[in-house]
Coordinates of C-alpha atoms and ligand atoms in Angstrom, one line a residue:
M1 CA 134.4 39.5 -2.4
A2 CA 135.3 40.2 -6.0
R3 CA 133.9 37.7 -8.5
R4 CA 136.0 34.7 -9.4
L5 CA 136.9 34.9 -13.1
K6 CA 136.7 32.1 -15.7
I7 CA 139.9 32.5 -17.8
L8 CA 141.0 30.6 -20.8
Y9 CA 144.7 31.0 -21.3
V10 CA 145.7 30.2 -24.9
A11 CA 149.3 29.7 -25.8
S12 CA 151.5 27.9 -28.4
E13 CA 153.9 26.7 -25.7
A14 CA 154.0 26.3 -21.9
H15 CA 156.5 24.8 -19.5
P16 CA 156.8 21.9 -18.7
H17 CA 154.9 20.6 -21.8
A18 CA 156.6 22.4 -24.7
K19 CA 159.2 25.2 -24.7
T20 CA 161.3 27.2 -27.1
G21 CA 161.8 30.3 -24.9
G22 CA 160.4 32.6 -22.2
L23 CA 156.8 32.5 -23.6
A24 CA 156.6 28.9 -22.3
D25 CA 157.9 30.0 -18.8
V26 CA 155.2 32.7 -18.6
S27 CA 152.4 30.4 -19.9
G28 CA 153.4 27.8 -17.5
A29 CA 153.5 30.1 -14.4
L30 CA 150.9 32.8 -14.9
P31 CA 147.8 30.5 -15.1
A32 CA 149.0 28.8 -11.9
A33 CA 149.5 32.1 -10.1
L34 CA 146.0 33.2 -11.2
R35 CA 144.6 30.0 -9.9
K36 CA 146.1 30.8 -6.5
L37 CA 144.1 34.0 -6.5
G38 CA 141.0 31.9 -6.8
H39 CA 140.2 32.2 -10.5
D40 CA 139.1 29.3 -12.7
V41 CA 141.9 29.1 -15.2
R42 CA 142.2 26.6 -18.0
L43 CA 145.3 26.6 -20.2
I44 CA 145.1 25.3 -23.8
L45 CA 147.9 24.2 -26.0
P46 CA 148.5 22.2 -29.2
K47 CA 149.3 18.6 -28.5
Y48 CA 152.9 18.5 -29.9
K49 CA 155.0 15.4 -30.3
C50 CA 157.2 16.5 -27.3
V51 CA 154.3 16.4 -24.9
P52 CA 154.9 13.2 -22.9
S53 CA 152.0 10.9 -23.4
A54 CA 152.3 9.6 -19.9
T55 CA 151.3 13.1 -18.6
I56 CA 148.0 13.4 -20.5
K57 CA 144.8 11.5 -21.1
P58 CA 142.1 11.7 -23.7
M59 CA 138.9 13.6 -22.7
G60 CA 136.8 11.4 -25.0
K61 CA 135.8 14.4 -27.0
K62 CA 136.3 15.3 -30.6
V63 CA 135.7 18.7 -32.1
P64 CA 135.1 19.3 -35.8
V65 CA 137.0 22.3 -37.1
L66 CA 136.2 23.9 -40.4
L67 CA 139.5 24.5 -42.3
G68 CA 139.3 25.6 -45.9
P69 CA 136.8 23.3 -47.8
T70 CA 136.6 20.5 -45.2
Y71 CA 136.1 19.8 -41.5
Q72 CA 139.1 18.3 -39.7
E73 CA 138.9 16.8 -36.3
A74 CA 140.6 18.1 -33.1
I75 CA 140.9 15.4 -30.5
L76 CA 140.9 16.8 -27.0
F77 CA 143.3 15.7 -24.2
E78 CA 143.9 17.0 -20.7
T79 CA 146.6 16.7 -18.1
I80 CA 146.5 13.8 -15.7
Q81 CA 147.6 16.2 -12.9
P82 CA 144.8 18.5 -12.0
G83 CA 145.5 21.9 -13.5
P84 CA 143.7 21.7 -15.8
T85 CA 145.5 22.0 -19.1
Y86 CA 143.9 21.0 -22.4
F87 CA 145.6 19.9 -25.5
I88 CA 144.3 20.2 -29.1
G89 CA 145.3 17.0 -30.8
H90 CA 145.7 16.7 -34.6
D91 CA 148.7 14.7 -35.5
P92 CA 149.1 15.8 -39.1
F93 CA 149.7 19.3 -37.8
F94 CA 151.3 18.9 -34.4
H95 CA 153.0 15.5 -34.2
R96 CA 156.4 16.5 -35.6
D97 CA 159.8 17.5 -34.3
G98 CA 159.8 21.2 -33.6
L99 CA 157.0 23.5 -32.6
Y100 CA 157.0 26.1 -35.4
G101 CA 159.7 24.7 -37.7
S102 CA 162.8 22.5 -37.9
H103 CA 166.4 23.0 -38.9
G104 CA 166.0 26.8 -38.6
R105 CA 163.1 26.9 -41.1
D106 CA 159.4 27.6 -40.4
F107 CA 157.0 24.8 -41.3
P108 CA 155.3 25.7 -44.7
D109 CA 151.8 25.0 -43.3
N110 CA 152.1 27.2 -40.2
A111 CA 149.1 29.2 -41.4
E112 CA 146.8 26.1 -41.5
R113 CA 148.3 24.8 -38.2
F114 CA 147.5 27.9 -36.2
I115 CA 144.2 28.7 -38.0
F116 CA 143.2 25.2 -36.9
F117 CA 144.4 25.7 -33.4
C118 CA 142.7 29.1 -32.9
R119 CA 139.4 27.8 -34.2
A120 CA 139.7 24.6 -32.3
V121 CA 140.2 26.6 -29.1
L122 CA 136.8 28.3 -29.5
E123 CA 135.0 25.1 -30.5
T124 CA 136.6 23.4 -27.5
C125 CA 135.0 26.0 -25.1
K126 CA 131.6 25.0 -26.5
A127 CA 132.3 21.3 -26.5
I128 CA 133.3 21.3 -22.8
S129 CA 130.7 24.1 -21.9
F130 CA 133.4 26.4 -20.5
Q131 CA 132.2 29.9 -21.0
P132 CA 135.2 32.1 -20.3
D133 CA 135.0 35.7 -19.1
I134 CA 138.4 36.3 -20.5
I135 CA 140.4 34.6 -23.3
H136 CA 144.0 35.5 -22.8
C137 CA 146.1 35.1 -26.0
S138 CA 149.8 35.3 -26.6
D139 CA 151.7 36.2 -29.8
W140 CA 150.8 35.6 -33.4
Q141 CA 150.0 31.9 -33.1
T142 CA 146.9 32.9 -31.1
G143 CA 146.1 36.1 -32.9
L144 CA 143.1 34.8 -34.8
V145 CA 141.1 34.1 -31.6
P146 CA 140.2 37.8 -31.0
A147 CA 139.5 38.2 -34.8
Y148 CA 137.1 35.2 -34.7
L149 CA 135.4 36.6 -31.6
K150 CA 134.8 39.9 -33.3
S151 CA 133.6 38.4 -36.6
I152 CA 132.1 35.0 -37.2
Y153 CA 131.6 34.2 -33.5
A154 CA 130.3 37.7 -32.7
S155 CA 126.7 36.6 -33.0
E156 CA 127.0 33.5 -30.8
A157 CA 125.3 33.9 -27.5
F158 CA 127.9 31.6 -26.0
F159 CA 130.6 34.2 -26.2
K160 CA 128.4 37.2 -25.7
N161 CA 130.2 38.1 -22.4
T162 CA 133.6 36.9 -23.3
R163 CA 136.4 39.5 -23.6
S164 CA 139.9 38.9 -25.1
I165 CA 143.3 40.1 -24.1
F166 CA 146.3 39.8 -26.4
S167 CA 149.8 39.7 -24.9
I168 CA 152.7 40.8 -27.0
H169 CA 155.7 38.7 -26.0
N170 CA 157.7 39.5 -29.2
L171 CA 156.7 41.9 -32.0
G172 CA 159.5 40.5 -34.1
Y173 CA 157.4 37.5 -35.1
A174 CA 154.4 38.6 -37.1
G175 CA 152.9 35.4 -38.5
N176 CA 152.5 36.9 -42.0
F177 CA 150.8 34.7 -44.6
P178 CA 149.4 35.1 -48.1
P179 CA 145.9 36.7 -48.1
Q180 CA 144.4 33.4 -49.3
A181 CA 144.8 32.1 -45.8
L182 CA 141.6 34.2 -45.0
H183 CA 139.7 31.6 -47.1
T184 CA 141.2 28.8 -45.1
A185 CA 140.3 30.6 -41.9
H186 CA 136.8 31.4 -43.1
L187 CA 137.3 35.0 -42.0
P188 CA 135.4 37.6 -44.0
W189 CA 137.3 39.5 -46.6
T190 CA 135.9 42.7 -45.0
L191 CA 138.7 42.3 -42.4
F192 CA 141.4 42.5 -45.1
H193 CA 142.3 46.2 -45.1
P194 CA 145.0 48.3 -43.4
K195 CA 142.9 48.9 -40.3
G196 CA 142.2 45.2 -40.1
V197 CA 144.4 42.1 -40.6
E198 CA 146.2 43.3 -43.7
F199 CA 149.9 44.1 -43.3
F200 CA 151.6 45.3 -46.4
G201 CA 149.6 43.0 -48.6
Q202 CA 149.8 40.0 -46.3
F203 CA 147.5 38.5 -43.8
S204 CA 149.1 39.0 -40.4
F205 CA 148.0 36.9 -37.5
L206 CA 149.8 39.2 -35.1
K207 CA 147.9 42.2 -36.4
A208 CA 144.6 40.3 -36.0
G209 CA 145.4 40.1 -32.3
L210 CA 146.5 43.7 -32.1
V211 CA 143.4 45.0 -33.9
Y212 CA 140.6 42.8 -32.5
A213 CA 141.6 42.0 -28.9
D214 CA 139.7 44.1 -26.3
L215 CA 142.9 45.0 -24.4
L216 CA 146.6 44.7 -25.3
N217 CA 149.4 44.0 -23.0
T218 CA 153.1 43.5 -23.3
V219 CA 155.6 42.2 -20.9
S220 CA 157.4 45.3 -19.6
K221 CA 156.6 49.0 -19.2
K222 CA 159.6 50.1 -21.2
Y223 CA 158.9 47.8 -24.1
S224 CA 155.2 49.0 -24.1
R225 CA 156.6 52.4 -24.9
E226 CA 159.4 51.4 -27.2
I227 CA 157.0 49.6 -29.6
L228 CA 155.2 52.8 -30.3
K229 CA 158.2 54.0 -32.3
P230 CA 159.3 52.8 -35.7
E231 CA 162.7 51.6 -34.3
N232 CA 161.0 48.8 -32.3
G233 CA 157.5 48.7 -33.8
F234 CA 158.3 46.3 -36.7
G235 CA 155.8 48.2 -38.8
F236 CA 153.0 47.8 -36.1
E237 CA 153.7 51.1 -34.4
G238 CA 150.8 52.7 -36.2
I239 CA 148.2 50.3 -35.0
L240 CA 149.8 50.3 -31.5
Q241 CA 149.7 54.1 -31.4
H242 CA 146.1 54.0 -32.4
R243 CA 145.4 51.6 -29.5
R244 CA 147.7 53.1 -26.9
Q245 CA 144.8 53.7 -24.5
D246 CA 144.3 49.9 -24.5
L247 CA 148.0 49.0 -24.3
F248 CA 149.5 48.0 -20.9
G249 CA 152.9 46.8 -19.8
V250 CA 152.9 44.2 -17.1
L251 CA 156.4 43.0 -16.2
N252 CA 156.8 39.2 -16.2
G253 CA 157.5 37.4 -13.0
V254 CA 159.8 34.6 -12.1
D255 CA 158.7 31.1 -11.1
E256 CA 160.4 31.2 -7.7
E257 CA 160.0 27.5 -7.2
A258 CA 161.5 26.3 -10.5
W259 CA 164.3 28.9 -10.2
N260 CA 165.5 28.7 -6.6
P261 CA 169.2 28.1 -5.9
A262 CA 168.3 26.8 -2.4
D263 CA 166.5 23.7 -3.7
D264 CA 166.7 23.5 -7.4
P265 CA 166.6 19.8 -8.3
L266 CA 168.5 20.4 -11.5
I267 CA 171.7 21.6 -9.7
D268 CA 174.0 19.6 -7.5
H269 CA 174.9 22.2 -4.8
H270 CA 172.4 24.4 -3.2
F271 CA 173.0 27.9 -2.0
S272 CA 171.2 31.0 -0.8
A273 CA 172.2 34.5 0.3
R274 CA 173.3 33.1 3.6
S275 CA 175.5 30.4 2.0
L276 CA 176.9 32.2 -1.0
Q277 CA 180.3 30.4 -0.8
K278 CA 178.5 27.2 -2.0
K279 CA 178.0 28.8 -5.4
Q280 CA 181.7 28.1 -5.9
A281 CA 180.9 24.4 -5.9
C282 CA 178.5 24.9 -8.8
K283 CA 181.1 26.9 -10.6
K284 CA 183.7 24.2 -10.2
D285 CA 181.3 21.6 -11.3
I286 CA 180.2 23.3 -14.5
A287 CA 183.7 24.4 -15.4
K288 CA 185.0 20.9 -14.9
S289 CA 182.2 19.2 -17.0
L290 CA 182.7 21.7 -19.9
S291 CA 186.5 21.6 -19.6
I292 CA 186.9 25.2 -18.7
E293 CA 190.0 26.0 -16.6
L294 CA 189.8 29.1 -14.4
G295 CA 192.7 30.8 -12.7
R296 CA 192.4 32.4 -9.2
R297 CA 189.5 34.9 -9.0
E298 CA 188.8 34.5 -12.7
P299 CA 185.1 35.0 -13.5
L300 CA 183.0 32.6 -15.5
L301 CA 180.8 34.4 -18.2
C302 CA 177.7 32.8 -19.7
M303 CA 175.0 33.2 -22.3
I304 CA 171.9 31.0 -22.4
T305 CA 169.9 32.1 -25.4
R306 CA 168.0 31.6 -28.6
L307 CA 170.6 32.3 -31.2
S308 CA 168.8 35.0 -33.0
D309 CA 169.6 38.6 -34.0
Q310 CA 167.3 39.9 -31.3
K311 CA 169.8 38.7 -28.7
G312 CA 172.6 41.0 -29.9
L313 CA 174.8 38.1 -30.9
D314 CA 176.4 40.1 -33.7
L315 CA 178.1 42.2 -30.9
I316 CA 179.4 39.0 -29.3
V317 CA 180.6 37.7 -32.7
Q318 CA 182.3 41.1 -33.4
G319 CA 183.8 41.3 -30.0
F320 CA 184.6 37.7 -29.5
Q321 CA 188.4 38.1 -29.6
D322 CA 188.2 41.1 -27.2
I323 CA 186.2 39.0 -24.7
M324 CA 188.6 36.1 -25.0
A325 CA 191.5 38.4 -24.4
E326 CA 190.2 39.0 -20.9
R327 CA 191.0 36.8 -17.9
V328 CA 187.7 34.9 -18.1
G329 CA 186.0 31.6 -19.0
F330 CA 182.9 31.7 -21.2
I331 CA 180.1 29.2 -21.6
L332 CA 177.4 29.6 -24.3
L333 CA 174.3 27.4 -24.5
G334 CA 172.1 28.2 -27.4
S335 CA 170.3 27.1 -30.5
G336 CA 168.9 28.9 -33.5
D337 CA 170.3 30.6 -36.5
A338 CA 172.7 28.4 -38.4
R339 CA 175.3 31.2 -38.9
Y340 CA 175.6 31.8 -35.2
E341 CA 175.8 28.1 -34.5
K342 CA 178.5 27.8 -37.1
F343 CA 180.5 30.7 -35.6
F344 CA 180.4 29.5 -32.0
K345 CA 181.1 25.9 -33.0
S346 CA 184.2 26.9 -34.9
Q347 CA 185.8 29.0 -32.1
K348 CA 188.9 27.3 -30.7
Y349 CA 189.8 28.6 -27.3
P350 CA 190.4 25.4 -25.5
N351 CA 189.8 25.4 -21.7
K352 CA 188.5 29.0 -22.0
F353 CA 185.4 28.9 -24.2
A354 CA 182.8 26.1 -24.3
C355 CA 179.7 26.1 -26.5
R356 CA 176.8 23.7 -26.3
L357 CA 174.3 23.8 -29.1
G358 CA 170.8 22.6 -28.5
F359 CA 168.1 23.1 -25.9
D360 CA 168.9 21.7 -22.5
E361 CA 166.9 22.8 -19.5
K362 CA 169.1 21.1 -16.9
L363 CA 172.3 22.5 -18.4
A364 CA 170.7 25.9 -18.4
H365 CA 170.2 25.7 -14.6
R366 CA 173.6 24.4 -14.0
I367 CA 175.3 27.1 -16.1
L368 CA 173.3 29.9 -14.5
A369 CA 174.1 28.6 -11.0
G370 CA 177.8 28.2 -11.7
S371 CA 178.5 31.4 -13.6
D372 CA 179.5 34.8 -12.3
I373 CA 178.3 37.0 -15.1
L374 CA 175.5 36.7 -17.6
L375 CA 175.7 38.5 -20.9
M376 CA 172.5 39.8 -22.6
P377 CA 173.3 42.5 -25.1
S378 CA 169.9 42.3 -26.8
R379 CA 169.0 44.6 -29.7
Y380 CA 165.5 44.6 -28.2
E381 CA 164.0 42.6 -25.3
P382 CA 160.3 42.6 -24.5
C383 CA 161.0 41.4 -21.0
G384 CA 163.8 38.8 -20.7
L385 CA 163.6 36.2 -18.0
T386 CA 167.1 34.8 -18.1
Q387 CA 168.6 38.0 -16.5
M388 CA 166.0 37.6 -13.7
Y389 CA 166.9 34.0 -13.2
G390 CA 170.6 35.0 -13.3
M391 CA 170.1 37.5 -10.5
R392 CA 168.3 34.9 -8.3
Y393 CA 171.4 32.7 -8.7
G394 CA 173.8 35.4 -7.9
T395 CA 174.9 35.7 -11.5
V396 CA 175.4 39.3 -12.3
P397 CA 173.9 40.5 -15.6
V398 CA 175.6 42.7 -18.2
V399 CA 172.7 43.9 -20.4
R400 CA 171.8 46.4 -23.0
A401 CA 169.4 48.9 -21.3
V402 CA 166.3 48.2 -23.4
G403 CA 162.8 46.8 -22.7
G404 CA 162.6 44.5 -19.8
L405 CA 166.3 44.5 -19.3
A406 CA 166.2 48.2 -18.4
D407 CA 163.2 47.6 -16.2
T408 CA 164.8 44.7 -14.2
V409 CA 168.5 45.5 -14.0
P410 CA 169.2 48.7 -12.2
P411 CA 172.8 49.6 -12.9
F412 CA 175.3 49.2 -10.0
N413 CA 176.4 52.3 -8.3
I414 CA 179.6 51.8 -6.5
R415 CA 179.0 54.9 -4.3
T416 CA 175.6 53.8 -2.9
G417 CA 176.1 50.1 -3.3
Q418 CA 172.8 49.9 -5.0
G419 CA 171.9 48.2 -8.3
T420 CA 172.1 44.6 -9.6
G421 CA 174.1 44.7 -12.8
F422 CA 175.8 46.7 -15.5
N423 CA 174.3 48.1 -18.7
F424 CA 175.1 50.0 -21.9
R425 CA 172.9 51.8 -24.3
P426 CA 174.2 52.4 -27.9
F427 CA 174.4 49.1 -29.7
E428 CA 178.1 49.3 -30.3
L429 CA 180.9 47.0 -29.3
K430 CA 182.9 49.7 -27.4
Y431 CA 179.9 50.4 -25.1
F432 CA 179.3 46.8 -24.5
M433 CA 183.0 46.2 -23.7
T434 CA 183.0 49.1 -21.3
A435 CA 180.1 47.6 -19.4
L436 CA 181.7 44.2 -19.4
R437 CA 185.0 45.6 -18.2
K438 CA 183.2 47.5 -15.4
A439 CA 181.8 44.2 -14.3
L440 CA 185.2 42.5 -14.5
T441 CA 186.7 45.2 -12.4
A442 CA 184.0 45.0 -9.8
Y443 CA 184.5 41.2 -9.7
Q444 CA 188.0 41.8 -8.5
Q445 CA 186.6 43.5 -5.4
P446 CA 185.1 40.7 -3.3
K447 CA 183.1 42.9 -1.0
T448 CA 181.6 44.9 -3.9
W449 CA 180.8 41.8 -5.8
R450 CA 179.1 40.1 -2.9
Q451 CA 176.9 43.2 -2.5
L452 CA 176.0 43.0 -6.2
M453 CA 175.1 39.4 -5.9
L454 CA 173.0 40.0 -2.8
N455 CA 171.2 42.9 -4.4
G456 CA 170.2 40.7 -7.3
M457 CA 169.2 37.8 -5.1
S458 CA 166.9 39.9 -2.9
Q459 CA 164.8 41.3 -5.8
D460 CA 161.2 40.3 -5.6
H461 CA 159.7 39.2 -9.0
G462 CA 157.2 36.7 -7.7
W463 CA 154.2 35.9 -9.9
E464 CA 151.7 36.6 -7.2
K465 CA 152.0 40.3 -7.5
V466 CA 151.9 40.0 -11.3
A467 CA 148.7 37.8 -11.2
G468 CA 147.1 40.6 -9.2
Q469 CA 148.0 43.1 -12.0
Y470 CA 146.5 40.8 -14.6
T471 CA 143.3 40.4 -12.6
R472 CA 142.9 44.2 -12.7
L473 CA 143.5 44.1 -16.5
Y474 CA 140.9 41.4 -16.9
R475 CA 138.3 43.3 -14.9
R476 CA 139.0 46.4 -17.0
A477 CA 138.5 44.3 -20.2
L478 CA 135.2 43.1 -18.8
R479 CA 134.1 46.7 -18.4
Q480 CA 134.7 47.4 -22.1
K481 CA 131.6 47.5 -24.2
Ligands
LIG1 P1 163.3 34.6 -25.1 O1 161.9 34.2 -24.6 O2 163.3 35.8 -25.9 O3 164.0 33.4 -25.6 P2 163.8 34.9 -22.2 O4 165.0 35.3 -21.5 O5 162.5 35.5 -21.8 O6 164.1 35.0 -23.7 O7 163.5 33.3 -21.9 C1 164.4 32.4 -22.4 C2 164.0 31.1 -21.7 O8 164.5 30.0 -22.5 C3 164.7 30.9 -20.3 O9 163.9 30.0 -19.6 C4 166.0 30.3 -20.7 O10 166.6 29.6 -19.7 C5 165.6 29.3 -21.8 N1 166.6 29.0 -22.8 C6 167.0 29.7 -23.9 N2 167.9 29.0 -24.6 C7 168.0 27.8 -24.0 C8 168.7 26.6 -24.3 N3 169.5 26.5 -25.4 N4 168.6 25.5 -23.5 C9 167.8 25.6 -22.4 N5 167.1 26.7 -22.1 C10 167.2 27.8 -22.9
LIG2 C1 159.7 36.7 -25.6 C2 160.7 37.8 -25.4 C3 161.3 37.8 -24.1 C4 160.2 37.6 -23.0 C5 159.5 36.3 -23.3 C6 158.4 36.0 -22.2 O1 160.2 35.5 -26.1 O2 161.7 37.7 -26.4 O3 161.9 39.0 -23.9 O4 160.8 37.5 -21.7 O5 158.8 36.4 -24.5 O6 157.5 37.1 -22.1

């Protein structure tokens, strides 16, 4: 039998402890799926204010972390439920509202916060004598871990056999800071050059991960190719080209327990492919509670999203009147950029459009269960989970054919009856509206629509298969010199 691996999964957010987006869903589900394959997986996160204290307990261990001129203490916690998940406690950095910022602004000390976190992660391994085969990092907040392993920890026997993997969930967030942060991190200045952590004169935590991890991964095949070009590379296309032999694209999975319309505890009416008519009760409920009035066979559209440029919201803003001119209802749940919040809040289409600003997990489930069509016209999308959740709930996605959206939403073909949604490619309103109108037309044909819903609901995106693919990646990393 293949050797059981010891894996440390490092993330800045994970469901159900702390979440701003899909990264949390992945960090919550993938470690559990890997555990089911028999691996010893420990997840490690910052102990934010939002982590309910009733769910964790102190481990009775403190770890000194050298940060700039002084040592600061990380206090270690773990979950009460066996998991195990560890938390790095340091209230001055993590006990605040927001994970990375508040009121739409990044915290000014994010460099110190995540230098501290990355270093504390490695010190924690030693403190609890957990010698990982693999350290799996995600996004810029964890990018310094691979850089530490290849520099000041390189001579430590403890990590001699440890390899790192860096997952790119979103290249649009680089974690760029002034070069002086190298001092704070105690990383050698010899790393500060264009083939190292320097990024146009700044110290990029993302680049640290991209350069120093043993293997790189991103969350869909298509995105793994898109980021090699300037259009989607955010300036990192050079280093990614250079490392393309080490770059993989493993499509995210769906937590099929958390997102299951047949027994989702967050929705009031349960349904499955065999009882699709019950979805209508979810539709009625959500429409009623958000004061949307729908005529006979009038579809309910929805968006559940971070309000950021990535999500193609400028198309929605630009086309808002056109969308509202259709016979539809529209619900938007989102939070993020102030200008989008302001726009959606100011729209007055009573009984036709409802907007909820904020982050609300239960509402997200209820809206997805009750809607007919989900809009995701993203500018770029590394994977996208919401469209996969939508399909599981019989909510048909209209997406831009980029990244994971292209990989997970095969366009509907009326002739063959195959496909799960509608897509468009050029980022222009007319193409988006054409795709949306195709969906609206199909909606008027009950048989066709039913087929579309069933196609989406029968897709298999379970984490088990994905965990197998990661295991192969880990073994490959272990073979690297
Ligand atoms: P991203 O990670 O880029 O935000 P994904 O589609 O991968 O996009 O994942 C988004 C996740 O965040 C989904 O679980 C979605 O339901 C959730 N989500 C996004 N916005 C909200 C919100 N305002 N309230 C509740 N959940 C949200
Ligand atoms: C990022 C991406 C999203 C992806 C998620 C989880 O936030 O924007 O496309 O699904 O990470 O990998």
